[in-house]
């Protein structure tokens, strides 16, 4: 296949859910519009609840509010374009739009990963070093960790995007996903992608394996400390403070691993899109429910937030 010049008029085709054209697109549009609205409202509610309640102005909920903001941005990067394409029966996304979507998707997934690691470290300090928790997890350190995470995510995503801009693409512009994924874009290139792939493996190790190792180490120490607590009530109380986070971590890495397996074995754009939806759309929607249903502090703060307008009337 011949390479084509990269111009702003070039387009990629997001095959996504178009593999079965005989299906009525309206139910699919309604489903994803509903999921998108629930995700936006749920994450905004978590942010509003934490911001308006002074009892929640502690490191764990500071990281959670940042996670909700990132999840909100993550779904807004992919779902609106998918809804537009379903509604107007189009698969096209401009070259510049594809690069922009790829860049922001990488930024927010990196941030998700790093924030979950910070939350694991916060629980590790709270349970294993409770007497030093306030001095260690001070506002300056928490702010610095979040700032450092944003810097790393932005720079690595920018590097990936700039490397992708140097590539030439073949006549085949079909991406078997509902959004522009870096690995799929690299497969379409007629240029040598050796350096790009090396960078992908390096970034995956740095932002995937290292944070996951940190989370596993934190929970190993947490479990060890909890097992030394003599009373069953004390064990339950200690574990309940990190139960929600553990559920979110399992959901995030479980779906990410599912996407990896699917991209390696499945050749169907429909199957690839289903696994990607679980990772990029369903997980951000479920996170607010996990924290609001399993966390007593959040539930109490939500009740106070909801009852406030009622009591003022």
mmCIF file of C-alpha atoms in Angstrom:
data_model
loop_
_atom_site.group_PDB
_atom_site.id
_atom_site.type_symbol
_atom_site.label_atom_id
_atom_site.label_comp_id
_atom_site.label_asym_id
_atom_site.label_seq_id
_atom_site.Cartn_x
_atom_site.Cartn_y
_atom_site.Cartn_z
ATOM 1 C CA UNK A 1 0.000 0.000 0.000
ATOM 2 C CA UNK A 2 1.235 3.498 -0.804
ATOM 3 C CA UNK A 3 1.806 6.053 1.925
ATOM 4 C CA UNK A 4 -0.251 9.210 1.821
ATOM 5 C CA UNK A 5 0.693 12.712 2.845
ATOM 6 C CA UNK A 6 -0.452 13.805 6.273
ATOM 7 C CA UNK A 7 -2.749 16.767 5.720
ATOM 8 C CA UNK A 8 -5.525 18.229 7.797
ATOM 9 C CA UNK A 9 -7.954 16.900 5.163
ATOM 10 C CA UNK A 10 -7.009 13.274 5.881
ATOM 11 C CA UNK A 11 -9.510 11.120 7.736
ATOM 12 C CA UNK A 12 -9.560 7.934 9.760
ATOM 13 C CA UNK A 13 -12.579 5.659 9.905
ATOM 14 C CA UNK A 14 -13.723 4.490 13.346
ATOM 15 C CA UNK A 15 -15.341 1.151 12.599
ATOM 16 C CA UNK A 16 -16.419 0.621 16.201
ATOM 17 C CA UNK A 17 -19.911 -0.855 16.255
ATOM 18 C CA UNK A 18 -20.452 -0.584 12.486
ATOM 19 C CA UNK A 19 -19.590 -4.253 11.873
ATOM 20 C CA UNK A 20 -23.293 -5.083 12.142
ATOM 21 C CA UNK A 21 -24.961 -2.441 9.944
ATOM 22 C CA UNK A 22 -28.320 -4.225 10.032
ATOM 23 C CA UNK A 23 -28.742 -3.259 13.699
ATOM 24 C CA UNK A 24 -30.886 -0.220 14.483
ATOM 25 C CA UNK A 25 -28.481 2.527 15.685
ATOM 26 C CA UNK A 26 -31.059 4.369 17.817
ATOM 27 C CA UNK A 27 -31.035 1.903 20.766
ATOM 28 C CA UNK A 28 -27.211 2.014 20.731
ATOM 29 C CA UNK A 29 -27.305 5.821 20.685
ATOM 30 C CA UNK A 30 -29.799 5.904 23.560
ATOM 31 C CA UNK A 31 -27.747 3.415 25.590
ATOM 32 C CA UNK A 32 -24.492 5.335 25.319
ATOM 33 C CA UNK A 33 -26.177 8.705 25.782
ATOM 34 C CA UNK A 34 -27.702 7.369 29.017
ATOM 35 C CA UNK A 35 -24.358 5.969 30.191
ATOM 36 C CA UNK A 36 -22.634 9.261 29.367
ATOM 37 C CA UNK A 37 -25.191 11.362 31.266
ATOM 38 C CA UNK A 38 -25.060 9.048 34.310
ATOM 39 C CA UNK A 39 -21.248 9.236 34.286
ATOM 40 C CA UNK A 40 -21.229 13.034 34.078
ATOM 41 C CA UNK A 41 -23.851 13.493 36.816
ATOM 42 C CA UNK A 42 -22.317 10.835 39.085
ATOM 43 C CA UNK A 43 -18.787 12.220 38.941
ATOM 44 C CA UNK A 44 -19.956 15.838 39.256
ATOM 45 C CA UNK A 45 -21.977 14.834 42.314
ATOM 46 C CA UNK A 46 -18.940 13.196 43.931
ATOM 47 C CA UNK A 47 -16.851 16.338 43.267
ATOM 48 C CA UNK A 48 -19.595 18.630 44.593
ATOM 49 C CA UNK A 49 -20.112 16.478 47.694
ATOM 50 C CA UNK A 50 -16.408 16.443 48.569
ATOM 51 C CA UNK A 51 -15.956 20.142 47.849
ATOM 52 C CA UNK A 52 -18.955 21.237 49.933
ATOM 53 C CA UNK A 53 -18.349 19.071 53.021
ATOM 54 C CA UNK A 54 -15.478 20.027 55.339
ATOM 55 C CA UNK A 55 -15.464 16.514 56.857
ATOM 56 C CA UNK A 56 -14.185 15.201 53.527
ATOM 57 C CA UNK A 57 -11.301 17.650 53.153
ATOM 58 C CA UNK A 58 -8.700 14.963 53.776
ATOM 59 C CA UNK A 59 -6.149 13.348 51.400
ATOM 60 C CA UNK A 60 -8.242 10.280 50.504
ATOM 61 C CA UNK A 61 -11.166 12.380 49.256
ATOM 62 C CA UNK A 62 -8.871 14.962 47.667
ATOM 63 C CA UNK A 63 -7.530 12.167 45.454
ATOM 64 C CA UNK A 64 -11.071 10.853 44.893
ATOM 65 C CA UNK A 65 -12.313 14.242 43.675
ATOM 66 C CA UNK A 66 -9.391 14.363 41.244
ATOM 67 C CA UNK A 67 -10.242 10.832 40.081
ATOM 68 C CA UNK A 68 -13.856 11.884 39.442
ATOM 69 C CA UNK A 69 -12.682 14.885 37.427
ATOM 70 C CA UNK A 70 -10.348 12.697 35.342
ATOM 71 C CA UNK A 71 -13.080 10.091 34.751
ATOM 72 C CA UNK A 72 -15.446 12.836 33.628
ATOM 73 C CA UNK A 73 -12.832 14.094 31.155
ATOM 74 C CA UNK A 74 -12.019 10.571 29.979
ATOM 75 C CA UNK A 75 -15.568 9.750 28.839
ATOM 76 C CA UNK A 76 -15.926 13.230 27.330
ATOM 77 C CA UNK A 77 -12.900 12.477 25.148
ATOM 78 C CA UNK A 78 -14.430 9.442 23.438
ATOM 79 C CA UNK A 79 -18.208 9.184 23.894
ATOM 80 C CA UNK A 80 -19.432 12.461 22.280
ATOM 81 C CA UNK A 81 -17.670 11.642 18.988
ATOM 82 C CA UNK A 82 -19.075 8.103 19.087
ATOM 83 C CA UNK A 83 -22.591 9.476 19.659
ATOM 84 C CA UNK A 84 -22.165 11.919 16.775
ATOM 85 C CA UNK A 85 -21.024 9.155 14.417
ATOM 86 C CA UNK A 86 -23.917 6.887 15.423
ATOM 87 C CA UNK A 87 -26.444 9.688 14.983
ATOM 88 C CA UNK A 88 -25.281 10.877 11.542
ATOM 89 C CA UNK A 89 -24.332 7.378 10.322
ATOM 90 C CA UNK A 90 -20.701 8.356 9.827
ATOM 91 C CA UNK A 91 -17.428 6.644 10.732
ATOM 92 C CA UNK A 92 -15.046 9.487 9.889
ATOM 93 C CA UNK A 93 -12.815 11.446 12.233
ATOM 94 C CA UNK A 94 -10.383 14.091 10.897
ATOM 95 C CA UNK A 95 -6.653 13.432 11.165
ATOM 96 C CA UNK A 96 -6.170 16.313 13.633
ATOM 97 C CA UNK A 97 -9.213 15.217 15.631
ATOM 98 C CA UNK A 98 -7.874 11.668 15.841
ATOM 99 C CA UNK A 99 -4.514 12.861 17.157
ATOM 100 C CA UNK A 100 -6.216 15.147 19.689
ATOM 101 C CA UNK A 101 -8.517 12.343 20.889
ATOM 102 C CA UNK A 102 -5.566 9.945 21.147
ATOM 103 C CA UNK A 103 -3.559 12.513 23.138
ATOM 104 C CA UNK A 104 -6.260 13.320 25.684
ATOM 105 C CA UNK A 105 -7.245 9.659 26.073
ATOM 106 C CA UNK A 106 -3.637 8.833 26.990
ATOM 107 C CA UNK A 107 -3.449 11.779 29.404
ATOM 108 C CA UNK A 108 -6.555 10.789 31.342
ATOM 109 C CA UNK A 109 -5.836 7.039 31.425
ATOM 110 C CA UNK A 110 -2.335 7.788 32.743
ATOM 111 C CA UNK A 111 -3.853 10.072 35.374
ATOM 112 C CA UNK A 112 -6.365 7.379 36.384
ATOM 113 C CA UNK A 113 -3.512 4.957 36.873
ATOM 114 C CA UNK A 114 -1.372 7.346 38.926
ATOM 115 C CA UNK A 115 -4.279 8.557 41.072
ATOM 116 C CA UNK A 116 -5.213 4.983 41.991
ATOM 117 C CA UNK A 117 -1.582 4.449 43.032
ATOM 118 C CA UNK A 118 -1.632 7.581 45.201
ATOM 119 C CA UNK A 119 -4.870 6.443 46.828
ATOM 120 C CA UNK A 120 -3.283 3.063 47.605
ATOM 121 C CA UNK A 121 -0.311 4.835 49.194
ATOM 122 C CA UNK A 122 -2.696 6.997 51.226
ATOM 123 C CA UNK A 123 -4.452 3.882 52.594
ATOM 124 C CA UNK A 124 -1.067 2.270 53.284
ATOM 125 C CA UNK A 125 0.045 5.233 55.409
ATOM 126 C CA UNK A 126 -3.346 5.514 57.161
ATOM 127 C CA UNK A 127 -3.452 1.837 58.189
ATOM 128 C CA UNK A 128 0.229 0.943 58.625
ATOM 129 C CA UNK A 129 1.461 4.276 60.065
ATOM 130 C CA UNK A 130 -1.619 5.898 61.621
ATOM 131 C CA UNK A 131 0.328 8.020 64.148
ATOM 132 C CA UNK A 132 2.320 9.679 61.367
ATOM 133 C CA UNK A 133 -0.528 9.962 58.858
ATOM 134 C CA UNK A 134 -1.187 13.684 59.309
ATOM 135 C CA UNK A 135 2.487 14.629 59.092
ATOM 136 C CA UNK A 136 3.199 12.401 56.075
ATOM 137 C CA UNK A 137 0.045 13.027 54.018
ATOM 138 C CA UNK A 138 0.125 16.792 54.401
ATOM 139 C CA UNK A 139 -1.605 19.117 51.886
ATOM 140 C CA UNK A 140 1.707 20.130 50.321
ATOM 141 C CA UNK A 141 2.669 16.518 49.537
ATOM 142 C CA UNK A 142 -0.797 15.679 48.191
ATOM 143 C CA UNK A 143 -0.785 18.726 45.915
ATOM 144 C CA UNK A 144 2.746 17.929 44.757
ATOM 145 C CA UNK A 145 1.826 14.310 43.942
ATOM 146 C CA UNK A 146 -1.162 15.379 41.844
ATOM 147 C CA UNK A 147 0.871 18.069 40.071
ATOM 148 C CA UNK A 148 3.657 15.581 39.351
ATOM 149 C CA UNK A 149 1.116 13.086 37.988
ATOM 150 C CA UNK A 150 -0.373 15.672 35.634
ATOM 151 C CA UNK A 151 3.109 16.652 34.445
ATOM 152 C CA UNK A 152 4.143 13.043 33.741
ATOM 153 C CA UNK A 153 0.849 12.240 31.987
ATOM 154 C CA UNK A 154 0.927 15.370 29.816
ATOM 155 C CA UNK A 155 4.585 15.001 28.810
ATOM 156 C CA UNK A 156 4.476 11.282 27.979
ATOM 157 C CA UNK A 157 1.226 11.681 26.030
ATOM 158 C CA UNK A 158 2.704 14.657 24.175
ATOM 159 C CA UNK A 159 5.790 12.620 23.280
ATOM 160 C CA UNK A 160 3.612 9.776 21.923
ATOM 161 C CA UNK A 161 1.530 12.227 19.884
ATOM 162 C CA UNK A 162 4.541 14.054 18.441
ATOM 163 C CA UNK A 163 6.107 10.727 17.425
ATOM 164 C CA UNK A 164 2.820 9.692 15.776
ATOM 165 C CA UNK A 165 2.730 12.973 13.826
ATOM 166 C CA UNK A 166 5.949 11.987 12.072
ATOM 167 C CA UNK A 167 4.397 8.833 10.583
ATOM 168 C CA UNK A 168 3.004 8.326 7.094
ATOM 169 C CA UNK A 169 -0.198 6.328 6.737
ATOM 170 C CA UNK A 170 -1.316 3.853 4.114
ATOM 171 C CA UNK A 171 -4.524 3.969 2.115
ATOM 172 C CA UNK A 172 -6.212 1.796 4.737
ATOM 173 C CA UNK A 173 -7.426 4.203 7.438
ATOM 174 C CA UNK A 174 -9.799 1.794 9.201
ATOM 175 C CA UNK A 175 -9.494 1.740 13.017
ATOM 176 C CA UNK A 176 -11.389 -1.219 14.582
ATOM 177 C CA UNK A 177 -12.409 0.837 17.639
ATOM 178 C CA UNK A 178 -14.889 3.559 18.513
ATOM 179 C CA UNK A 179 -12.021 5.968 19.315
ATOM 180 C CA UNK A 180 -8.462 6.636 18.136
ATOM 181 C CA UNK A 181 -6.258 4.267 20.084
ATOM 182 C CA UNK A 182 -2.468 4.668 19.783
ATOM 183 C CA UNK A 183 -1.759 0.981 19.162
ATOM 184 C CA UNK A 184 -4.340 0.841 16.368
ATOM 185 C CA UNK A 185 -3.066 4.044 14.749
ATOM 186 C CA UNK A 186 0.495 2.666 14.723
ATOM 187 C CA UNK A 187 -0.712 -0.466 12.910
ATOM 188 C CA UNK A 188 -1.982 1.691 10.039
ATOM 189 C CA UNK A 189 1.351 3.383 9.450
ATOM 190 C CA UNK A 190 3.552 2.609 6.448
ATOM 191 C CA UNK A 191 6.541 4.141 8.251
ATOM 192 C CA UNK A 192 8.922 2.309 10.539
ATOM 193 C CA UNK A 193 7.237 2.272 13.975
ATOM 194 C CA UNK A 194 10.093 0.579 15.852
ATOM 195 C CA UNK A 195 10.886 3.676 17.968
ATOM 196 C CA UNK A 196 7.168 4.269 18.602
ATOM 197 C CA UNK A 197 6.711 0.698 19.830
ATOM 198 C CA UNK A 198 9.768 0.944 22.079
ATOM 199 C CA UNK A 199 8.284 4.110 23.561
ATOM 200 C CA UNK A 200 4.929 2.342 24.068
ATOM 201 C CA UNK A 201 6.620 -0.538 25.929
ATOM 202 C CA UNK A 202 8.633 1.909 28.041
ATOM 203 C CA UNK A 203 5.553 3.981 28.922
ATOM 204 C CA UNK A 204 3.547 0.827 29.700
ATOM 205 C CA UNK A 205 6.282 -0.324 32.084
ATOM 206 C CA UNK A 206 6.622 3.085 33.705
ATOM 207 C CA UNK A 207 2.914 3.942 33.985
ATOM 208 C CA UNK A 208 1.441 0.439 34.147
ATOM 209 C CA UNK A 209 3.727 -2.087 35.776
ATOM 210 C CA UNK A 210 5.365 0.265 38.299
ATOM 211 C CA UNK A 211 2.079 1.712 39.677
ATOM 212 C CA UNK A 212 0.480 -1.758 39.803
ATOM 213 C CA UNK A 213 3.520 -3.055 41.702
ATOM 214 C CA UNK A 214 3.176 -0.146 44.132
ATOM 215 C CA UNK A 215 -0.524 -0.895 44.652
ATOM 216 C CA UNK A 216 0.155 -4.602 45.250
ATOM 217 C CA UNK A 217 2.958 -3.756 47.692
ATOM 218 C CA UNK A 218 0.695 -1.319 49.567
ATOM 219 C CA UNK A 219 -2.105 -3.860 49.912
ATOM 220 C CA UNK A 220 0.320 -6.586 50.978
ATOM 221 C CA UNK A 221 1.423 -4.356 53.860
ATOM 222 C CA UNK A 222 -2.185 -3.311 54.571
ATOM 223 C CA UNK A 223 -3.369 -6.942 54.788
ATOM 224 C CA UNK A 224 -0.435 -7.789 57.030
ATOM 225 C CA UNK A 225 -1.322 -4.916 59.395
ATOM 226 C CA UNK A 226 -5.043 -5.766 59.398
ATOM 227 C CA UNK A 227 -4.341 -9.410 60.277
ATOM 228 C CA UNK A 228 -2.458 -8.245 63.368
ATOM 229 C CA UNK A 229 -5.531 -6.372 64.668
ATOM 230 C CA UNK A 230 -6.922 -8.519 67.549
ATOM 231 C CA UNK A 231 -10.658 -7.729 67.331
ATOM 232 C CA UNK A 232 -12.909 -8.677 64.366
ATOM 233 C CA UNK A 233 -14.566 -5.258 64.582
ATOM 234 C CA UNK A 234 -11.200 -3.544 64.289
ATOM 235 C CA UNK A 235 -10.282 -5.647 61.263
ATOM 236 C CA UNK A 236 -13.580 -4.842 59.565
ATOM 237 C CA UNK A 237 -13.240 -1.112 60.255
ATOM 238 C CA UNK A 238 -9.674 -1.038 58.911
ATOM 239 C CA UNK A 239 -10.559 -2.979 55.766
ATOM 240 C CA UNK A 240 -13.742 -0.979 55.107
ATOM 241 C CA UNK A 241 -11.668 2.187 54.640
ATOM 242 C CA UNK A 242 -9.959 0.685 51.585
ATOM 243 C CA UNK A 243 -12.715 -1.632 50.261
ATOM 244 C CA UNK A 244 -14.049 0.900 47.738
ATOM 245 C CA UNK A 245 -10.581 1.659 46.413
ATOM 246 C CA UNK A 246 -9.823 -2.043 46.064
ATOM 247 C CA UNK A 247 -13.011 -2.516 44.004
ATOM 248 C CA UNK A 248 -12.106 0.380 41.702
ATOM 249 C CA UNK A 249 -8.525 -0.901 41.266
ATOM 250 C CA UNK A 250 -9.805 -4.394 40.418
ATOM 251 C CA UNK A 251 -12.277 -2.943 37.897
ATOM 252 C CA UNK A 252 -9.676 -0.664 36.289
ATOM 253 C CA UNK A 253 -6.898 -3.227 35.894
ATOM 254 C CA UNK A 254 -9.302 -6.088 35.154
ATOM 255 C CA UNK A 255 -10.873 -4.263 32.212
ATOM 256 C CA UNK A 256 -7.453 -2.989 31.047
ATOM 257 C CA UNK A 257 -6.166 -6.572 30.986
ATOM 258 C CA UNK A 258 -9.313 -7.587 29.108
ATOM 259 C CA UNK A 259 -8.616 -4.925 26.457
ATOM 260 C CA UNK A 260 -5.052 -6.207 26.091
ATOM 261 C CA UNK A 261 -6.211 -9.810 25.629
ATOM 262 C CA UNK A 262 -8.962 -8.772 23.220
ATOM 263 C CA UNK A 263 -6.608 -6.740 21.017
ATOM 264 C CA UNK A 264 -4.202 -9.697 20.893
ATOM 265 C CA UNK A 265 -6.738 -12.414 20.050
ATOM 266 C CA UNK A 266 -9.923 -10.855 18.609
ATOM 267 C CA UNK A 267 -10.044 -9.704 14.982
ATOM 268 C CA UNK A 268 -13.595 -8.375 15.177
ATOM 269 C CA UNK A 269 -14.086 -4.611 15.553
ATOM 270 C CA UNK A 270 -17.343 -5.340 17.438
ATOM 271 C CA UNK A 271 -15.584 -7.486 20.064
ATOM 272 C CA UNK A 272 -12.701 -5.021 20.362
ATOM 273 C CA UNK A 273 -15.164 -2.181 20.880
ATOM 274 C CA UNK A 274 -17.114 -4.075 23.561
ATOM 275 C CA UNK A 275 -13.988 -4.673 25.669
ATOM 276 C CA UNK A 276 -12.845 -1.076 25.114
ATOM 277 C CA UNK A 277 -16.249 0.214 26.245
ATOM 278 C CA UNK A 278 -15.882 -1.719 29.511
ATOM 279 C CA UNK A 279 -12.527 -0.036 30.119
ATOM 280 C CA UNK A 280 -13.091 3.478 28.802
ATOM 281 C CA UNK A 281 -16.825 4.041 29.443
ATOM 282 C CA UNK A 282 -18.307 1.622 31.985
ATOM 283 C CA UNK A 283 -15.497 1.898 34.563
ATOM 284 C CA UNK A 284 -15.771 5.724 34.883
ATOM 285 C CA UNK A 285 -19.553 5.333 35.230
ATOM 286 C CA UNK A 286 -19.293 2.731 38.012
ATOM 287 C CA UNK A 287 -16.652 4.500 40.120
ATOM 288 C CA UNK A 288 -19.075 7.052 41.692
ATOM 289 C CA UNK A 289 -21.538 4.262 42.519
ATOM 290 C CA UNK A 290 -18.816 2.156 44.154
ATOM 291 C CA UNK A 291 -17.679 5.029 46.355
ATOM 292 C CA UNK A 292 -21.165 6.302 47.187
ATOM 293 C CA UNK A 293 -22.629 2.872 48.007
ATOM 294 C CA UNK A 294 -19.656 1.391 49.897
ATOM 295 C CA UNK A 295 -18.331 4.472 51.690
ATOM 296 C CA UNK A 296 -20.180 5.693 54.793
ATOM 297 C CA UNK A 297 -18.539 9.140 54.759
ATOM 298 C CA UNK A 298 -19.627 9.797 51.177
ATOM 299 C CA UNK A 299 -23.164 8.520 51.858
ATOM 300 C CA UNK A 300 -23.507 10.790 54.916
ATOM 301 C CA UNK A 301 -22.130 13.776 53.009
ATOM 302 C CA UNK A 302 -24.534 13.102 50.130
ATOM 303 C CA UNK A 303 -27.460 13.042 52.560
ATOM 304 C CA UNK A 304 -26.346 16.365 54.047
ATOM 305 C CA UNK A 305 -25.925 17.852 50.563
ATOM 306 C CA UNK A 306 -29.381 16.694 49.427
ATOM 307 C CA UNK A 307 -31.135 17.734 52.656
ATOM 308 C CA UNK A 308 -29.549 21.197 52.675
ATOM 309 C CA UNK A 309 -31.881 22.791 50.066
ATOM 310 C CA UNK A 310 -34.871 21.073 51.668
ATOM 311 C CA UNK A 311 -34.077 22.364 55.155
ATOM 312 C CA UNK A 312 -33.504 25.915 53.880
ATOM 313 C CA UNK A 313 -37.018 26.165 52.414
#
